[in-house]
Every structure is written in structure tokens, then in C-alpha cells.
Coordinates of C-alpha atoms and ligand atoms in Angstrom, one line a residue:
X22 CA -17.1 -13.0 25.3
X23 CA -13.6 -12.4 26.4
X24 CA -11.7 -15.2 28.2
X25 CA -12.1 -15.1 31.9
X26 CA -9.4 -15.1 34.6
X27 CA -8.6 -18.6 35.7
X28 CA -7.6 -20.1 39.1
X29 CA -4.6 -21.9 37.6
X30 CA -1.3 -20.1 38.2
X31 CA -2.8 -18.3 41.1
X32 CA -1.6 -18.4 44.7
X33 CA -4.4 -17.8 47.2
X34 CA -2.4 -19.3 50.1
X35 CA -3.9 -18.2 53.4
X36 CA -6.6 -16.1 51.7
X37 CA -10.3 -16.5 52.3
X38 CA -11.8 -17.5 48.9
X39 CA -15.6 -17.5 48.4
X40 CA -16.5 -20.2 45.8
X41 CA -19.9 -20.3 44.2
X42 CA -20.6 -23.9 43.5
X43 CA -23.7 -25.6 42.1
X44 CA -24.7 -28.2 44.8
X45 CA -28.3 -28.1 43.7
X46 CA -28.5 -32.0 43.9
X47 CA -31.6 -34.1 43.8
X48 CA -32.7 -35.5 47.2
X49 CA -35.2 -38.3 48.0
X50 CA -37.8 -38.2 50.8
X51 CA -35.2 -39.1 53.4
X52 CA -32.8 -36.4 52.2
X53 CA -30.4 -38.8 50.6
X54 CA -28.6 -37.5 47.6
X55 CA -29.8 -39.5 44.5
X56 CA -27.3 -38.1 42.1
X57 CA -24.0 -36.5 43.2
X58 CA -22.7 -35.5 39.8
X59 CA -22.8 -31.8 40.7
X60 CA -20.7 -32.4 43.9
X61 CA -18.0 -34.4 42.1
X62 CA -17.9 -31.8 39.3
X63 CA -16.8 -29.2 41.7
X64 CA -14.1 -31.3 43.4
X65 CA -11.1 -30.3 41.1
X66 CA -11.6 -26.6 42.0
X67 CA -12.0 -27.3 45.7
X68 CA -9.0 -29.6 45.9
X69 CA -6.9 -27.2 43.9
X70 CA -7.7 -24.3 46.2
X71 CA -7.2 -26.2 49.4
X72 CA -4.0 -27.7 48.0
X73 CA -2.8 -24.1 47.6
X74 CA -3.6 -23.4 51.2
X75 CA -6.6 -21.2 50.6
X76 CA -9.4 -21.0 53.2
X77 CA -12.3 -22.2 51.1
X78 CA -15.8 -20.9 51.7
X79 CA -18.4 -22.6 49.5
X80 CA -21.8 -21.2 48.7
X81 CA -24.7 -22.8 46.9
X82 CA -28.4 -23.0 46.6
X83 CA -30.6 -26.1 46.8
X84 CA -34.1 -26.2 45.4
X85 CA -36.5 -23.3 45.7
X86 CA -37.1 -22.4 49.4
X87 CA -38.3 -19.0 48.2
X88 CA -36.5 -16.8 50.7
X89 CA -37.4 -18.9 53.7
X90 CA -35.7 -21.5 55.9
X91 CA -36.9 -25.0 54.8
X92 CA -35.2 -27.8 56.7
X93 CA -36.0 -30.2 53.8
X94 CA -33.7 -28.1 51.6
X95 CA -30.7 -27.8 54.0
X96 CA -27.3 -28.3 52.5
X97 CA -26.1 -30.3 55.5
X98 CA -26.3 -33.7 53.7
X99 CA -24.2 -32.2 51.0
X100 CA -21.6 -31.1 53.5
X101 CA -21.4 -34.6 54.9
X102 CA -21.1 -36.2 51.5
X103 CA -18.5 -33.6 50.4
X104 CA -16.4 -34.4 53.4
X105 CA -16.4 -38.1 52.4
X106 CA -15.5 -37.3 48.9
X107 CA -12.7 -34.9 49.8
X108 CA -11.6 -37.1 52.7
X109 CA -11.2 -34.0 54.9
X110 CA -13.7 -32.5 57.4
X111 CA -16.1 -29.9 56.0
X112 CA -17.4 -27.3 58.3
X113 CA -21.0 -26.4 57.9
X114 CA -22.5 -23.0 58.8
X115 CA -26.2 -23.0 59.8
X116 CA -26.7 -19.6 58.2
X117 CA -25.3 -17.7 55.2
X118 CA -24.3 -14.3 56.6
X119 CA -25.3 -14.7 60.2
X120 CA -23.1 -15.2 63.3
X121 CA -22.4 -18.9 62.7
X122 CA -21.1 -18.2 59.1
X123 CA -19.0 -15.2 60.3
X124 CA -17.5 -17.1 63.2
X125 CA -16.7 -20.2 61.1
X126 CA -15.3 -18.2 58.2
X127 CA -13.1 -16.1 60.6
X128 CA -11.8 -19.3 62.3
X129 CA -10.7 -21.1 59.1
X130 CA -7.1 -22.0 58.6
X131 CA -5.4 -22.5 55.2
X132 CA -6.6 -25.7 53.5
X133 CA -9.9 -25.9 55.4
X134 CA -13.4 -26.0 53.8
X135 CA -16.6 -24.4 55.0
X136 CA -20.0 -24.8 53.3
X137 CA -22.6 -22.1 54.0
X138 CA -26.3 -23.0 54.4
X139 CA -28.7 -22.8 51.4
X140 CA -28.3 -19.3 49.9
X141 CA -31.9 -19.2 48.9
X142 CA -33.1 -19.2 52.5
X143 CA -32.4 -15.5 52.2
X144 CA -34.6 -13.5 49.8
X145 CA -31.6 -11.3 49.0
X146 CA -30.0 -14.1 47.0
X147 CA -32.4 -14.2 44.0
X148 CA -33.1 -10.5 44.3
X149 CA -29.4 -9.7 44.1
X150 CA -29.9 -7.5 47.1
X151 CA -26.7 -5.3 47.6
X152 CA -26.9 -5.7 51.4
X153 CA -26.9 -9.5 51.2
X154 CA -24.3 -9.6 48.5
X155 CA -22.1 -7.2 50.6
X156 CA -22.5 -9.4 53.7
X157 CA -21.5 -12.5 51.7
X158 CA -18.6 -10.7 50.2
X159 CA -17.5 -9.6 53.7
X160 CA -16.9 -13.3 54.6
X161 CA -14.0 -13.6 52.1
X162 CA -11.4 -11.7 50.1
X163 CA -11.6 -13.3 46.7
X164 CA -14.3 -14.8 44.5
X165 CA -14.3 -17.9 42.4
X166 CA -17.3 -19.0 40.3
X167 CA -17.6 -22.7 39.5
X168 CA -21.4 -22.8 39.2
X169 CA -22.0 -22.7 35.4
X170 CA -25.5 -24.0 36.1
X171 CA -26.6 -20.7 37.7
X172 CA -24.4 -18.3 35.6
X173 CA -27.5 -17.2 33.6
X174 CA -29.0 -15.8 36.8
X175 CA -28.0 -12.4 38.1
X176 CA -28.2 -13.3 41.8
X177 CA -26.2 -12.0 44.8
X178 CA -23.8 -15.0 44.8
X179 CA -23.2 -14.9 41.1
X180 CA -23.1 -11.1 40.4
X181 CA -23.4 -9.1 43.6
X182 CA -20.4 -10.8 45.3
X183 CA -17.9 -10.4 42.4
X184 CA -19.0 -6.8 42.0
X185 CA -18.4 -6.2 45.7
X186 CA -15.0 -7.9 45.5
X187 CA -13.9 -6.1 42.3
X188 CA -14.1 -9.2 40.0
X189 CA -13.5 -12.9 40.3
X190 CA -12.1 -16.0 38.7
X191 CA -13.6 -19.0 36.8
X192 CA -13.1 -22.3 38.5
X193 CA -12.1 -25.3 36.5
X194 CA -15.7 -26.5 35.8
X195 CA -16.8 -23.0 34.7
X196 CA -13.7 -22.7 32.5
X197 CA -14.3 -26.1 30.9
X198 CA -18.0 -25.3 30.2
X199 CA -17.1 -22.0 28.6
X200 CA -14.3 -23.5 26.5
X201 CA -16.6 -26.3 25.1
X202 CA -19.7 -24.2 24.5
X203 CA -17.8 -21.1 23.5
X204 CA -15.6 -23.1 21.1
X205 CA -18.7 -24.6 19.5
X206 CA -20.3 -21.2 18.9
X207 CA -17.2 -19.4 17.9
X208 CA -15.3 -21.8 15.6
X209 CA -17.1 -25.1 15.1
X210 CA -15.5 -27.7 12.9
X211 CA -18.0 -28.3 10.1
X212 CA -20.5 -29.8 9.4
X213 CA -22.0 -28.4 12.6
X214 CA -25.3 -30.3 13.5
X215 CA -27.6 -29.3 16.3
X216 CA -30.4 -31.5 17.6
X217 CA -33.1 -29.9 19.8
X218 CA -36.0 -31.7 21.4
X219 CA -38.1 -31.6 24.5
X220 CA -41.6 -30.5 25.2
X221 CA -41.5 -26.7 25.3
X222 CA -40.9 -24.6 22.2
X223 CA -41.0 -21.4 24.3
X224 CA -37.7 -22.1 26.1
X225 CA -35.9 -22.9 22.9
X226 CA -37.1 -20.2 20.5
X227 CA -34.0 -18.0 20.9
X228 CA -31.6 -21.0 20.6
X229 CA -33.3 -22.2 17.4
X230 CA -33.1 -18.7 15.9
X231 CA -29.5 -18.3 16.9
X232 CA -28.4 -21.8 15.8
X233 CA -30.1 -21.3 12.4
X234 CA -27.4 -18.6 11.7
X235 CA -24.6 -20.9 12.9
X236 CA -25.2 -24.6 12.2
X237 CA -25.2 -26.4 8.9
X238 CA -28.2 -28.6 9.9
X239 CA -30.7 -28.3 12.7
X240 CA -32.7 -31.4 13.6
X241 CA -35.9 -30.9 15.6
X242 CA -37.7 -33.6 17.6
X243 CA -39.7 -34.0 20.8
X244 CA -43.1 -32.6 21.7
X245 CA -42.3 -29.2 20.3
X246 CA -42.4 -30.3 16.6
X247 CA -46.2 -30.7 16.7
X248 CA -46.6 -26.9 17.1
X249 CA -44.5 -26.6 13.9
X250 CA -46.6 -29.2 12.1
X251 CA -49.8 -27.4 13.2
X252 CA -48.5 -24.1 11.8
X253 CA -47.7 -25.9 8.6
X254 CA -51.4 -26.8 8.3
X255 CA -51.1 -30.5 9.3
X256 CA -53.5 -32.3 11.7
X257 CA -51.7 -33.2 14.9
X258 CA -54.5 -35.1 16.7
X259 CA -54.1 -34.7 20.4
X260 CA -50.3 -34.1 20.3
X261 CA -48.8 -31.4 22.3
X262 CA -49.6 -27.9 21.0
X263 CA -48.1 -24.7 22.3
X264 CA -50.6 -22.1 21.1
X265 CA -48.7 -19.3 22.7
X266 CA -45.6 -20.1 20.5
X267 CA -47.6 -20.0 17.2
X268 CA -46.1 -16.7 16.1
X269 CA -42.5 -17.5 16.9
X270 CA -42.8 -20.9 15.3
X271 CA -44.0 -19.1 12.1
X272 CA -41.0 -16.7 12.5
X273 CA -38.7 -19.8 12.8
X274 CA -40.2 -21.4 9.7
X275 CA -39.8 -18.2 7.8
X276 CA -36.2 -17.7 8.9
X277 CA -35.4 -21.3 7.9
X278 CA -36.3 -20.6 4.3
X279 CA -33.5 -18.1 3.9
X280 CA -31.1 -19.3 6.6
X281 CA -27.8 -21.0 5.7
X282 CA -28.8 -23.9 7.9
X283 CA -31.1 -26.7 6.8
X284 CA -33.9 -27.3 9.2
X285 CA -35.0 -30.9 9.3
X286 CA -38.3 -31.9 10.9
X287 CA -39.2 -35.6 11.4
X288 CA -41.1 -37.2 8.5
X289 CA -42.8 -39.8 10.7
X290 CA -43.7 -40.3 14.3
X291 CA -44.9 -42.9 16.7
X292 CA -48.4 -42.1 17.8
X293 CA -50.3 -43.5 20.8
X294 CA -54.0 -43.5 21.8
X295 CA -53.1 -42.3 25.3
X296 CA -50.2 -40.9 27.3
X297 CA -49.3 -44.2 28.9
X298 CA -46.6 -46.9 28.8
X299 CA -49.2 -49.5 27.8
X300 CA -51.0 -47.4 25.2
X301 CA -51.8 -48.7 21.7
X302 CA -49.1 -47.4 19.3
X303 CA -48.7 -47.0 15.6
X304 CA -46.1 -45.5 13.3
X305 CA -47.4 -42.9 10.8
X306 CA -46.2 -40.2 8.5
X307 CA -46.5 -36.8 10.1
X308 CA -49.1 -36.0 7.4
X309 CA -51.3 -38.9 8.6
X310 CA -51.7 -38.4 12.4
X311 CA -55.1 -39.8 13.3
X312 CA -57.5 -37.6 15.2
X313 CA -57.4 -38.2 19.0
X314 CA -54.0 -39.9 18.8
X315 CA -50.8 -38.2 20.0
X316 CA -47.2 -38.2 18.7
X317 CA -44.9 -39.3 21.5
X318 CA -41.7 -40.1 19.6
X319 CA -40.1 -39.7 16.3
X320 CA -40.6 -42.6 13.8
X321 CA -38.1 -45.1 12.3
X322 CA -37.6 -43.2 9.1
X323 CA -36.8 -40.0 11.0
X324 CA -34.4 -41.9 13.3
X325 CA -32.5 -43.2 10.3
X326 CA -32.4 -39.8 8.6
X327 CA -31.3 -38.1 11.8
X328 CA -28.6 -40.7 12.5
X329 CA -27.3 -40.3 8.9
X330 CA -27.0 -36.5 9.3
X331 CA -25.3 -36.9 12.7
X332 CA -22.8 -39.4 11.3
X333 CA -21.5 -36.7 8.9
X334 CA -21.1 -34.1 11.6
X335 CA -17.8 -32.8 13.0
X336 CA -19.5 -30.7 15.7
X337 CA -22.7 -31.7 17.5
X338 CA -24.8 -29.9 20.1
X339 CA -27.8 -31.8 21.5
X340 CA -30.4 -30.6 23.9
X341 CA -33.7 -32.3 24.7
X342 CA -35.2 -35.8 24.2
X343 CA -36.8 -36.8 20.9
X344 CA -39.8 -38.3 22.6
X345 CA -41.3 -39.2 26.0
X346 CA -38.2 -41.2 26.8
X347 CA -39.3 -41.8 30.4
X348 CA -41.8 -44.3 29.0
X349 CA -40.0 -47.2 27.4
X350 CA -42.1 -47.6 24.3
X351 CA -41.3 -43.9 23.4
X352 CA -37.6 -43.9 24.2
X353 CA -36.4 -45.3 20.8
X354 CA -35.9 -42.0 19.1
X355 CA -33.9 -40.5 21.9
X356 CA -31.8 -43.8 22.0
X357 CA -31.2 -43.7 18.3
X358 CA -30.0 -40.1 18.5
X359 CA -27.8 -40.8 21.6
X360 CA -26.2 -43.7 19.8
X361 CA -25.6 -41.7 16.6
X362 CA -24.0 -38.9 18.7
X363 CA -21.8 -41.4 20.5
X364 CA -20.7 -43.1 17.3
X365 CA -20.0 -39.8 15.5
X366 CA -17.9 -38.8 18.6
X367 CA -15.9 -42.0 18.4
X368 CA -15.3 -41.2 14.7
X369 CA -13.8 -37.9 15.7
X370 CA -16.6 -35.4 16.1
X371 CA -16.8 -33.0 19.0
X372 CA -20.1 -33.4 20.9
X373 CA -21.7 -31.3 23.6
X374 CA -24.9 -32.5 25.4
X375 CA -26.7 -30.0 27.6
X376 CA -30.0 -30.0 29.5
X377 CA -31.2 -32.2 32.3
X378 CA -33.3 -34.6 30.2
X379 CA -30.8 -35.3 27.4
X380 CA -28.1 -35.7 30.1
X381 CA -30.3 -38.1 32.0
X382 CA -30.9 -40.0 28.7
X383 CA -27.2 -40.2 27.9
X384 CA -26.5 -41.5 31.4
X385 CA -29.3 -43.9 31.3
X386 CA -28.1 -45.3 27.9
X387 CA -24.6 -45.6 29.3
X388 CA -23.2 -43.3 26.7
X389 CA -21.8 -40.6 28.9
X390 CA -18.2 -41.7 28.4
X391 CA -18.6 -41.4 24.7
X392 CA -19.7 -37.7 24.6
X393 CA -17.0 -35.1 24.4
X394 CA -18.6 -32.8 27.0
X395 CA -21.8 -33.1 29.1
X396 CA -22.8 -29.6 30.3
X397 CA -23.8 -29.4 33.9
X398 CA -26.0 -26.4 33.1
X399 CA -29.3 -27.0 31.3
X400 CA -30.8 -23.5 31.3
X401 CA -27.3 -21.8 31.2
X402 CA -26.1 -23.9 28.3
X403 CA -29.3 -23.0 26.3
X404 CA -28.9 -19.3 27.1
X405 CA -25.3 -19.5 26.0
X406 CA -26.2 -21.2 22.8
X407 CA -28.9 -18.6 22.2
X408 CA -26.0 -16.1 22.0
X409 CA -26.8 -14.4 25.3
X410 CA -24.3 -13.0 27.7
X411 CA -24.5 -14.9 31.0
X412 CA -24.4 -12.4 33.9
X413 CA -22.5 -14.7 36.2
X414 CA -19.8 -15.0 33.5
X415 CA -19.8 -11.3 32.7
X416 CA -19.1 -10.5 36.4
X417 CA -15.8 -12.4 36.4
X418 CA -12.5 -10.7 35.6
X419 CA -11.1 -10.8 32.1
X420 CA -8.0 -13.0 31.6
X421 CA -6.1 -10.1 30.1
X422 CA -4.9 -7.1 32.0
X423 CA -6.0 -8.1 35.5
X424 CA -3.6 -8.4 38.4
X425 CA -5.6 -9.5 41.4
Ligands
LIG5 P1 -38.1 -29.9 28.0 O1 -38.2 -29.6 29.5 O2 -38.8 -28.9 27.2 O3 -36.7 -30.2 27.5 O4 -38.9 -31.2 27.8 C1 -38.5 -32.5 28.3 C2 -39.7 -33.4 28.3 O5 -40.3 -33.4 27.0 C3 -39.5 -34.8 28.7 O6 -40.0 -35.0 30.0 C4 -40.2 -35.6 27.6 O7 -41.0 -36.6 28.2 C5 -41.1 -34.6 27.0 N1 -41.5 -34.9 25.6 C6 -40.6 -35.3 24.6 N2 -41.4 -35.6 23.5 C7 -42.6 -35.4 23.8 C8 -43.9 -35.6 23.0 N3 -43.9 -36.0 21.8 N4 -45.0 -35.3 23.7 C9 -45.0 -34.9 25.0 N5 -43.9 -34.7 25.7 C10 -42.7 -35.0 25.2

């Protein structure tokens, strides 16, 4: 993918700039923001644009209101928190393309910030409806996308608006994500080791197939490995089995036989007699899983082997936990991998961690500072690593030969 036009060296003074941000933050029952990472991640771009005297119009979605107004998913708490973080007032429009948004956008002066209400209150957002995209585009003159997390979706605010405005620029966060993930796919320092885990095979098939052509070693853990073991003829007791993915798992195993990459599956696992924190547990070889027991983490031999492989890596991509890390007895495999990735990074490797659960694990373990790059986009980073073009990135202007 060609490099995209940046906001650096751009002078948007006095211009109305529509900025797609990812303010899809988690809220508790009282609508308090429980994790503001996504807001702070967008601050450099917002500060840069206001510092240049632009009139900044922010757009985001929050949750899945399915095209209807849902007060529980209003972006107002985000506007309030953003104002505190920026230390300037943030105007808040009670609609997206209605009279309030139009009036407030029209009244902005250079350096001011306006946040529109939840884009997904309007069904035109996810449908990429041209009328809705045109109305959004009509609020501003230029488009900036800093929402890597939604770049894999062709929605009105990610694709329709830049099309209507004749292109757009990548914000700093978007630029950084593309540089890290793109660099890892295009010219990784070797050995390149990828670690994939999590429950669902289905969402990771294309990433696994693509990475088998690119990495030196692919380590697999998490609930998805049991479908592999089943396809290899092993008994997996009551471990997670994704029957619908049987064919693709066979395809992956066949590809692994001829691929340049070495595919490593765990040799042992921690099994439990039930899915609970106080379950009885036992460590067994994957060839010895007792009937009615379920594998909930990788075992100690596998942790050692995985850590050893990771310690030799110069490039590391990690997505998905090795076990049910939310329950303390089954968090050990994920912790071991997290530690190994952090140590390899301290020794000079480049590491990228993507996906909500692995990011949560890294934060929980206090290892975030020791990872080269933590991707803000779970789904988007996986699609990117699967080799797909992200529509929201595609819609931005190329860095070369563009004069807007
Ligand atoms: P995913 O959304 O596919 O990345 O899966 C993340 C989830 O996988 C986490 O909530 C983990 O608890 C879960 N998980 C990891 N290992 C296992 C396992 N062995 N059995 C069941 N669930 C698992």
C-alpha cells in the first residue's frame, strides 16, 4: 500500500477539518469512561490541528446503537473528558448532520474543537449512504482519518466523506499504526515470529495463512488450538471445538507442511474439570487430554518452548491470549508469552501487539511500556496482517503527487 498523505507540513489555518477519531471507549453503568486510551491516543492530532489554527470537527461512533438514538451511547461524556484533557472547551453537537451540528460547525473559529454526536445513531453511517456521507462532508472542507480501529470498515465517515472531499490525510495515530504494521509486513528484521491465540479460529484464518508466507515461526495458542488437535486426530475432551472451521484448519495444516514458516503448536496444556476459577486442574500432554476435561491454557513445556523461540526473534507480532487469562489459574501462558515479548523487545526486537485481549493482558501485566507498538485496532490490525487493503486507508490521498 502506498504511503498516505500526512498532516505534518500542512497548514490548515482557518479551514474546517473533519477528523474521524475512534472514541469508542468502554463505559460503565453510570456512563463513566473506564479506559480513556482511545481518547488520549487522538490528542496529538487534535492538538496539532488546533495549534495550526484549524477549526476541528471530530466524528466518532460509540458502541452499536444500530442506527437509532440511544442516550446510553451518547458521546457527551467523551466531549467532557476531552475538554479536560485538552484544557480547552469542546463544543458538542446533539446530532451529526442536523441543525445543531451545522450551526456549531459554521460558528467555529480557528483553534476550536467540536465533537459530533454518535455517528451510528444514523443508519447511513454503517451503510456508507452517499446522502449521509455528503451531509457530513458538507460540514467541513478537509478530511483527516485518525481512527485506525475502524479503517477496516467501509462506512460513511471512513470512506464516503473522503470520497466526497476528494481524498484526505492520515492523522498521527493512523500514520504510526501504518508505519509499524506495514513495516512488519513489508520488511521485517528476521527472525520474524508471530504468536496468535484467542478463542475463535474463524477470525484468524486469513492472518494465519498470510503469516505462514511471511514469518519464520508461527506460534499458536489459546482455545483455537483444540480444533487443530481434533483435526490431527487427538482427543480434546470438552475443549473448545470450532466445527465450522474444520476445513480451513486442514488447509492451514496442509499449507504449514510446505510453507517456509515453522508452525509450532503447544505440546502440553493445562486442563480443568470445569470452566471456573476454582476448577480442578492438571497439566497434561496434548496427546493425553482426559475425556470431559477442557484445555484452558498452554502448559509449562509449551511456555518454555514459546519463550525460547520469542527470545531469538527480531520482529514479533502478537494477537490473542494463550489461555483463559481472565481467570487467574489460566493466565500463566499469556503471562509467560507477554514477559518473553517484553524481554525480547528490551534486547532489541521490534514488537507489535494488537487486539483487545492481548492489549488488555499486556496492560494488566504492566508490560505496555516494554512493547514497541500497541495497536489501537484489534480487527483492523488483524485484517492488515491478513494482507487485506483497509478501505479507510485506501480512501486517503497518496503521499506522492497530491497537492491539496
Ligand atoms: P478472541 O476474541 O478470539 O481473540 O478470543 C479471546 C478469548 O479467548 C479470551 O476471552 C479468552 O478467555 C479466550 N480463550 C483463550 N484460550 C481459551 C481456551 N483454551 N478455551 C476457551 N477460551 C479461551
